[in-house]
mmCIF file of C-alpha atoms in Angstrom:
data_model
loop_
_atom_site.group_PDB
_atom_site.id
_atom_site.type_symbol
_atom_site.label_atom_id
_atom_site.label_comp_id
_atom_site.label_asym_id
_atom_site.label_seq_id
_atom_site.Cartn_x
_atom_site.Cartn_y
_atom_site.Cartn_z
ATOM 1 C CA MET Y 1 22.479 -13.441 12.476
ATOM 2 C CA THR Y 2 19.330 -13.079 10.764
ATOM 3 C CA SER Y 3 19.673 -11.726 6.824
ATOM 4 C CA ALA Y 4 17.519 -8.558 6.054
ATOM 5 C CA THR Y 5 14.952 -10.765 3.899
ATOM 6 C CA GLU Y 6 14.510 -13.275 6.494
ATOM 7 C CA VAL Y 7 13.684 -9.973 8.672
ATOM 8 C CA VAL Y 8 11.395 -8.795 5.755
ATOM 9 C CA THR Y 9 9.403 -12.343 5.128
ATOM 10 C CA ALA Y 10 9.095 -12.814 9.031
ATOM 11 C CA PHE Y 11 7.573 -9.154 8.816
ATOM 12 C CA ILE Y 12 5.457 -10.043 6.388
ATOM 13 C CA ARG Y 13 4.227 -13.596 7.964
ATOM 14 C CA ALA Y 14 3.334 -11.363 11.508
ATOM 15 C CA ILE Y 15 1.301 -9.083 9.239
ATOM 16 C CA GLU Y 16 -0.943 -11.960 7.665
ATOM 17 C CA ALA Y 17 -1.392 -13.523 11.281
ATOM 18 C CA ARG Y 18 -2.262 -9.869 12.426
ATOM 19 C CA ASP Y 19 0.456 -9.804 14.858
ATOM 20 C CA LEU Y 20 1.205 -6.420 15.071
ATOM 21 C CA ASP Y 21 3.077 -6.167 18.018
ATOM 22 C CA ARG Y 22 5.402 -8.979 16.486
ATOM 23 C CA ALA Y 23 5.664 -6.787 13.343
ATOM 24 C CA LEU Y 24 6.267 -3.789 14.693
ATOM 25 C CA ALA Y 25 8.846 -5.116 16.921
ATOM 26 C CA MET Y 26 10.983 -5.651 13.422
ATOM 27 C CA VAL Y 27 10.818 -2.134 12.559
ATOM 28 C CA THR Y 28 12.935 1.260 13.664
ATOM 29 C CA ASP Y 29 11.145 3.570 16.040
ATOM 30 C CA ASP Y 30 12.068 6.434 13.464
ATOM 31 C CA ILE Y 31 10.629 4.177 10.358
ATOM 32 C CA VAL Y 32 9.503 5.844 7.438
ATOM 33 C CA TYR Y 33 6.886 4.082 5.894
ATOM 34 C CA ASP Y 34 6.104 5.551 2.223
ATOM 35 C CA ASN Y 35 2.565 3.539 0.704
ATOM 36 C CA GLN Y 36 3.914 5.537 -2.260
ATOM 37 C CA PRO Y 37 1.254 7.121 -3.747
ATOM 38 C CA LEU Y 38 -0.560 8.109 -0.286
ATOM 39 C CA GLY Y 39 2.479 9.855 1.153
ATOM 40 C CA PRO Y 40 4.846 8.980 3.732
ATOM 41 C CA VAL Y 41 4.677 8.406 7.405
ATOM 42 C CA THR Y 42 7.333 8.828 10.294
ATOM 43 C CA GLY Y 43 7.609 6.328 13.250
ATOM 44 C CA ARG Y 44 5.881 3.077 14.747
ATOM 45 C CA ASP Y 45 2.750 4.167 15.671
ATOM 46 C CA GLU Y 46 2.004 5.527 12.410
ATOM 47 C CA VAL Y 47 2.619 2.310 11.005
ATOM 48 C CA ARG Y 48 0.443 0.615 13.297
ATOM 49 C CA ARG Y 49 -2.256 3.027 12.506
ATOM 50 C CA ILE Y 50 -2.287 2.137 9.019
ATOM 51 C CA LEU Y 51 -1.720 -1.586 9.124
ATOM 52 C CA SER Y 52 -4.994 -2.103 11.358
ATOM 53 C CA GLY Y 53 -7.024 0.378 9.539
ATOM 54 C CA GLY Y 54 -8.500 0.484 6.244
ATOM 55 C CA VAL Y 55 -8.939 -2.780 4.042
ATOM 56 C CA SER Y 56 -6.929 -4.486 6.838
ATOM 57 C CA ALA Y 57 -9.578 -3.838 9.358
ATOM 58 C CA ALA Y 58 -12.171 -4.882 6.833
ATOM 59 C CA ALA Y 59 -10.757 -7.857 5.998
ATOM 60 C CA ASP Y 60 -11.487 -11.714 7.359
ATOM 61 C CA ARG Y 61 -8.262 -12.568 6.176
ATOM 62 C CA ILE Y 62 -4.567 -11.409 5.006
ATOM 63 C CA GLU Y 63 -2.476 -12.607 2.552
ATOM 64 C CA TRP Y 64 0.575 -10.830 1.190
ATOM 65 C CA VAL Y 65 1.745 -13.317 -2.014
ATOM 66 C CA VAL Y 66 5.629 -12.288 -2.259
ATOM 67 C CA SER Y 67 6.498 -13.520 -6.069
ATOM 68 C CA HIS Y 68 9.552 -12.105 -6.571
ATOM 69 C CA GLN Y 69 11.771 -10.915 -3.260
ATOM 70 C CA VAL Y 70 15.857 -9.965 -3.692
ATOM 71 C CA GLY Y 71 18.245 -8.991 -1.508
ATOM 72 C CA GLU Y 72 21.817 -7.401 -0.815
ATOM 73 C CA GLY Y 73 23.275 -6.152 2.326
ATOM 74 C CA ASP Y 74 20.652 -4.008 4.280
ATOM 75 C CA VAL Y 75 18.338 -3.805 1.073
ATOM 76 C CA VAL Y 76 15.387 -6.182 0.108
ATOM 77 C CA MET Y 77 13.119 -5.412 -2.744
ATOM 78 C CA ASN Y 78 9.881 -7.859 -3.252
ATOM 79 C CA GLU Y 79 7.122 -7.775 -5.857
ATOM 80 C CA ARG Y 80 3.812 -8.776 -4.044
ATOM 81 C CA VAL Y 81 0.164 -9.140 -4.798
ATOM 82 C CA ASP Y 82 -1.322 -7.831 -1.151
ATOM 83 C CA ARG Y 83 -4.554 -9.651 -0.595
ATOM 84 C CA PHE Y 84 -7.519 -8.760 1.635
ATOM 85 C CA LEU Y 85 -10.725 -11.171 2.341
ATOM 86 C CA ILE Y 86 -13.518 -8.982 2.490
ATOM 87 C CA ASP Y 87 -16.861 -10.512 2.668
ATOM 88 C CA GLY Y 88 -15.930 -13.297 0.692
ATOM 89 C CA ALA Y 89 -14.245 -11.778 -1.904
ATOM 90 C CA TRP Y 90 -10.866 -11.061 -2.528
ATOM 91 C CA LEU Y 91 -9.446 -7.544 -2.763
ATOM 92 C CA GLU Y 92 -5.896 -7.736 -4.772
ATOM 93 C CA ILE Y 93 -3.232 -5.220 -5.061
ATOM 94 C CA PRO Y 94 0.094 -5.951 -7.080
ATOM 95 C CA LEU Y 95 2.830 -3.721 -6.094
ATOM 96 C CA ALA Y 96 6.423 -3.648 -5.785
ATOM 97 C CA GLY Y 97 8.296 -3.082 -2.268
ATOM 98 C CA LEU Y 98 11.316 -1.360 -0.938
ATOM 99 C CA PHE Y 99 12.781 -2.035 2.563
ATOM 100 C CA VAL Y 100 16.140 -0.754 4.074
ATOM 101 C CA LEU Y 101 17.223 -2.117 7.249
ATOM 102 C CA ARG Y 102 19.257 -0.500 10.148
ATOM 103 C CA ALA Y 103 21.136 -2.772 12.779
ATOM 104 C CA GLY Y 104 18.364 -5.628 11.600
ATOM 105 C CA ARG Y 105 15.251 -3.459 11.586
ATOM 106 C CA ILE Y 106 13.448 -1.766 8.936
ATOM 107 C CA ALA Y 107 13.990 1.853 9.009
ATOM 108 C CA VAL Y 108 12.686 2.323 5.290
ATOM 109 C CA TRP Y 109 9.429 0.638 3.745
ATOM 110 C CA ARG Y 110 8.143 1.907 0.285
ATOM 111 C CA ASP Y 111 5.250 0.513 -1.502
ATOM 112 C CA TYR Y 112 4.591 1.162 -5.103
ATOM 113 C CA PHE Y 113 1.326 0.403 -6.907
ATOM 114 C CA ASP Y 114 -1.293 2.121 -8.383
ATOM 115 C CA LEU Y 115 -3.816 3.729 -6.447
ATOM 116 C CA GLU Y 116 -6.249 4.246 -9.200
ATOM 117 C CA GLY Y 117 -6.519 0.219 -9.370
ATOM 118 C CA PHE Y 118 -6.731 -0.097 -5.826
ATOM 119 C CA GLY Y 119 -9.475 2.500 -5.973
ATOM 120 C CA ARG Y 120 -11.575 0.143 -8.351
ATOM 121 C CA ALA Y 121 -10.617 -2.863 -6.511
ATOM 122 C CA ARG Y 122 -11.828 -1.308 -3.069
ATOM 123 C CA GLN Y 123 -15.244 -0.411 -4.825
ATOM 124 C CA ALA Y 124 -15.412 -3.866 -6.416
ATOM 125 C CA ALA Y 125 -14.984 -5.001 -2.619
ATOM 126 C CA GLY Y 126 -18.294 -2.819 -1.474
ATOM 127 C CA LEU Y 127 -15.932 -0.406 0.169
ATOM 128 C CA THR Y 128 -16.487 3.159 0.208
ATOM 129 C CA SER Y 129 -14.295 4.721 2.606
ATOM 130 C CA PRO Y 130 -11.222 6.712 1.419
ATOM 131 C CA PRO Y 131 -8.164 4.980 1.098
ATOM 132 C CA GLY Y 132 -6.169 5.461 4.088
ATOM 133 C CA GLY Y 133 -3.905 2.161 4.882
ATOM 134 C CA ALA Y 134 -2.406 -0.611 2.783
ATOM 135 C CA MET V 1 30.038 -13.281 -17.547
ATOM 136 C CA THR V 2 28.268 -10.281 -16.990
ATOM 137 C CA SER V 3 26.250 -10.471 -13.952
ATOM 138 C CA ALA V 4 22.361 -9.493 -14.295
ATOM 139 C CA THR V 5 22.336 -6.229 -12.347
ATOM 140 C CA GLU V 6 25.084 -5.159 -15.083
ATOM 141 C CA VAL V 7 22.769 -5.802 -18.086
ATOM 142 C CA VAL V 8 19.734 -4.122 -16.144
ATOM 143 C CA THR V 9 22.201 -1.072 -15.452
ATOM 144 C CA ALA V 10 23.690 -1.228 -19.095
ATOM 145 C CA PHE V 11 19.782 -1.462 -20.492
ATOM 146 C CA ILE V 12 18.858 1.916 -18.530
ATOM 147 C CA ARG V 13 22.163 4.048 -19.600
ATOM 148 C CA ALA V 14 21.026 2.812 -23.407
ATOM 149 C CA ILE V 15 17.535 4.353 -22.999
ATOM 150 C CA GLU V 16 18.939 7.361 -21.360
ATOM 151 C CA ALA V 17 21.318 7.345 -24.399
ATOM 152 C CA ARG V 18 18.369 6.864 -26.352
ATOM 153 C CA ASP V 19 19.957 3.896 -28.430
ATOM 154 C CA LEU V 20 16.908 1.521 -28.656
ATOM 155 C CA ASP V 21 18.829 -0.621 -30.704
ATOM 156 C CA ARG V 22 21.453 -1.312 -28.168
ATOM 157 C CA ALA V 23 18.322 -1.368 -25.216
ATOM 158 C CA LEU V 24 16.636 -4.009 -27.428
ATOM 159 C CA ALA V 25 19.608 -6.392 -28.036
ATOM 160 C CA MET V 26 19.218 -7.114 -24.099
ATOM 161 C CA VAL V 27 15.904 -8.117 -24.072
ATOM 162 C CA THR V 28 14.560 -11.659 -25.138
ATOM 163 C CA ASP V 29 12.599 -11.477 -27.886
ATOM 164 C CA ASP V 30 9.549 -12.710 -26.167
ATOM 165 C CA ILE V 31 9.856 -10.167 -23.393
ATOM 166 C CA VAL V 32 6.902 -9.434 -21.286
ATOM 167 C CA TYR V 33 7.077 -5.638 -20.649
ATOM 168 C CA ASP V 34 4.153 -4.630 -18.156
ATOM 169 C CA ASN V 35 4.216 -1.095 -17.428
ATOM 170 C CA GLN V 36 2.045 -2.295 -14.448
ATOM 171 C CA PRO V 37 -1.268 0.030 -14.096
ATOM 172 C CA LEU V 38 -1.255 0.132 -18.032
ATOM 173 C CA GLY V 39 -0.867 -3.572 -18.820
ATOM 174 C CA PRO V 40 1.178 -6.090 -20.396
ATOM 175 C CA VAL V 41 2.919 -6.032 -23.859
ATOM 176 C CA THR V 42 4.654 -8.848 -25.504
ATOM 177 C CA GLY V 43 7.932 -9.140 -27.897
ATOM 178 C CA ARG V 44 10.959 -6.433 -28.827
ATOM 179 C CA ASP V 45 8.690 -4.525 -31.254
ATOM 180 C CA GLU V 46 5.997 -3.419 -28.668
ATOM 181 C CA VAL V 47 9.019 -2.704 -26.098
ATOM 182 C CA ARG V 48 10.553 -0.705 -29.238
ATOM 183 C CA ARG V 49 6.762 1.294 -29.716
ATOM 184 C CA ILE V 50 6.390 2.561 -26.060
ATOM 185 C CA LEU V 51 10.247 3.271 -25.466
ATOM 186 C CA SER V 52 10.237 5.282 -28.633
ATOM 187 C CA GLY V 53 6.358 6.980 -27.795
ATOM 188 C CA GLY V 54 4.604 8.623 -25.466
ATOM 189 C CA VAL V 55 6.581 10.872 -22.811
ATOM 190 C CA SER V 56 9.738 9.916 -24.368
ATOM 191 C CA ALA V 57 9.222 11.336 -27.999
ATOM 192 C CA ALA V 58 8.491 14.321 -26.220
ATOM 193 C CA ALA V 59 11.598 14.373 -24.227
ATOM 194 C CA ASP V 60 14.386 16.722 -24.532
ATOM 195 C CA ARG V 61 16.584 14.789 -22.126
ATOM 196 C CA ILE V 62 15.872 11.341 -20.460
ATOM 197 C CA GLU V 63 17.283 10.341 -16.908
ATOM 198 C CA TRP V 64 16.242 7.327 -15.041
ATOM 199 C CA VAL V 65 17.657 7.574 -11.709
ATOM 200 C CA VAL V 66 18.253 4.689 -9.817
ATOM 201 C CA SER V 67 18.126 4.855 -5.758
ATOM 202 C CA HIS V 68 18.201 1.577 -4.826
ATOM 203 C CA GLN V 69 19.138 -1.976 -6.976
ATOM 204 C CA VAL V 70 19.433 -5.426 -6.161
ATOM 205 C CA GLY V 71 19.723 -8.661 -7.624
ATOM 206 C CA GLU V 72 20.173 -12.158 -6.578
ATOM 207 C CA GLY V 73 20.567 -14.835 -9.915
ATOM 208 C CA ASP V 74 18.479 -13.931 -12.640
ATOM 209 C CA VAL V 75 16.168 -11.550 -10.776
ATOM 210 C CA VAL V 76 16.810 -7.697 -10.541
ATOM 211 C CA MET V 77 14.876 -5.339 -8.526
ATOM 212 C CA ASN V 78 15.390 -1.477 -8.253
ATOM 213 C CA GLU V 79 13.520 1.368 -7.371
ATOM 214 C CA ARG V 80 13.860 4.774 -9.566
ATOM 215 C CA VAL V 81 12.834 7.820 -10.641
ATOM 216 C CA ASP V 82 12.204 7.768 -14.321
ATOM 217 C CA ARG V 83 12.837 12.049 -15.441
ATOM 218 C CA PHE V 84 11.909 13.382 -18.853
ATOM 219 C CA LEU V 85 12.825 16.975 -19.635
ATOM 220 C CA ILE V 86 9.856 18.045 -21.794
ATOM 221 C CA ASP V 87 9.751 21.901 -22.716
ATOM 222 C CA GLY V 88 11.955 22.950 -19.887
ATOM 223 C CA ALA V 89 10.482 21.249 -17.204
ATOM 224 C CA TRP V 90 11.251 17.439 -15.764
ATOM 225 C CA LEU V 91 8.679 15.384 -15.474
ATOM 226 C CA GLU V 92 9.334 12.959 -12.625
ATOM 227 C CA ILE V 93 7.919 9.163 -12.298
ATOM 228 C CA PRO V 94 8.863 7.119 -9.018
ATOM 229 C CA LEU V 95 8.771 3.789 -9.530
ATOM 230 C CA ALA V 96 9.969 0.381 -8.711
ATOM 231 C CA GLY V 97 10.588 -2.156 -10.935
ATOM 232 C CA LEU V 98 11.531 -5.812 -11.691
ATOM 233 C CA PHE V 99 13.872 -7.555 -14.168
ATOM 234 C CA VAL V 100 13.553 -11.454 -14.654
ATOM 235 C CA LEU V 101 16.379 -12.424 -17.111
ATOM 236 C CA ARG V 102 16.887 -15.386 -19.310
ATOM 237 C CA ALA V 103 20.476 -16.454 -20.391
ATOM 238 C CA GLY V 104 21.836 -12.948 -20.245
ATOM 239 C CA ARG V 105 18.638 -11.130 -21.613
ATOM 240 C CA ILE V 106 15.467 -9.611 -19.861
ATOM 241 C CA ALA V 107 12.580 -11.788 -20.292
ATOM 242 C CA VAL V 108 10.233 -10.165 -17.695
ATOM 243 C CA TRP V 109 10.455 -6.600 -16.999
ATOM 244 C CA ARG V 110 7.324 -4.789 -14.931
ATOM 245 C CA ASP V 111 7.017 -1.806 -13.673
ATOM 246 C CA TYR V 112 4.823 -0.338 -10.590
ATOM 247 C CA PHE V 113 3.681 2.838 -10.155
ATOM 248 C CA ASP V 114 1.090 5.340 -9.818
ATOM 249 C CA LEU V 115 -1.037 6.059 -12.791
ATOM 250 C CA GLU V 116 -3.032 8.973 -11.419
ATOM 251 C CA GLY V 117 0.026 10.893 -10.269
ATOM 252 C CA PHE V 118 1.722 10.337 -13.791
ATOM 253 C CA GLY V 119 -1.278 11.553 -15.178
ATOM 254 C CA ARG V 120 -0.730 14.460 -12.934
ATOM 255 C CA ALA V 121 2.866 15.012 -13.821
ATOM 256 C CA ARG V 122 2.301 14.779 -17.577
ATOM 257 C CA GLN V 123 -0.568 17.307 -17.321
ATOM 258 C CA ALA V 124 1.874 19.788 -15.572
ATOM 259 C CA ALA V 125 4.318 19.101 -18.339
ATOM 260 C CA GLY V 126 1.650 20.269 -20.492
ATOM 261 C CA LEU V 127 0.915 16.823 -22.134
ATOM 262 C CA THR V 128 -2.511 16.160 -23.110
ATOM 263 C CA SER V 129 -2.338 12.968 -25.161
ATOM 264 C CA PRO V 130 -3.687 9.583 -23.819
ATOM 265 C CA PRO V 131 -0.768 7.905 -21.434
ATOM 266 C CA GLY V 132 0.856 5.109 -23.468
ATOM 267 C CA GLY V 133 4.861 4.848 -22.818
ATOM 268 C CA ALA V 134 6.981 5.500 -19.818
#
């Protein structure tokens, strides 16, 4: 039996490896993903769209560095810096995330971060398109 | 022996009761408090300054509603909506917080939220001073 924290760690590893099929096998069909300041989306396809677009599409490498992660039962929270290597510079987003699992899959995922700080980091990385993805 | 999650819950209850002496007895002398988009402060006096100013000073009532809270050892994280009743309207800040305890007291406290959304909520509540407190 895989624990909820192990599922979240494997999910993040799959995102870093850009293996979205493997990542999305760990979420429910009806997942609610709330990239908090941007508003929620529902369903695996929407999560795929966001994880394959935005800064992820522009990045040569993705590293989500977890500084703290705690879980109880089906609830996992972590503090991370999501890093994207773009044109040789790391764009870094400090954030905190919540994951609620159902039957071993991620059914709710909410990340909390400062959108304005993210915008400044995007600009510093030379990205000008509107924010739309993690 | 009080658990770390119990300390964090008691800390939030004391803030809601506006009993800052009771709240600050639960933090270390050298606490690092990072209201993440605003930058960190160090020490009990700085935490008192922030918790007694800003929207807290303007509020007739304070409610920090915890939707999820998980802890392991000395680390606690929660997802909350921090609510401040100002001139009859609730200003609400959705956020996620990290607390790291040392010897039963809160030594690190970091809240993650969207500063721009907070600014819009402050404006809607009729507050015009620059943000500086929770």
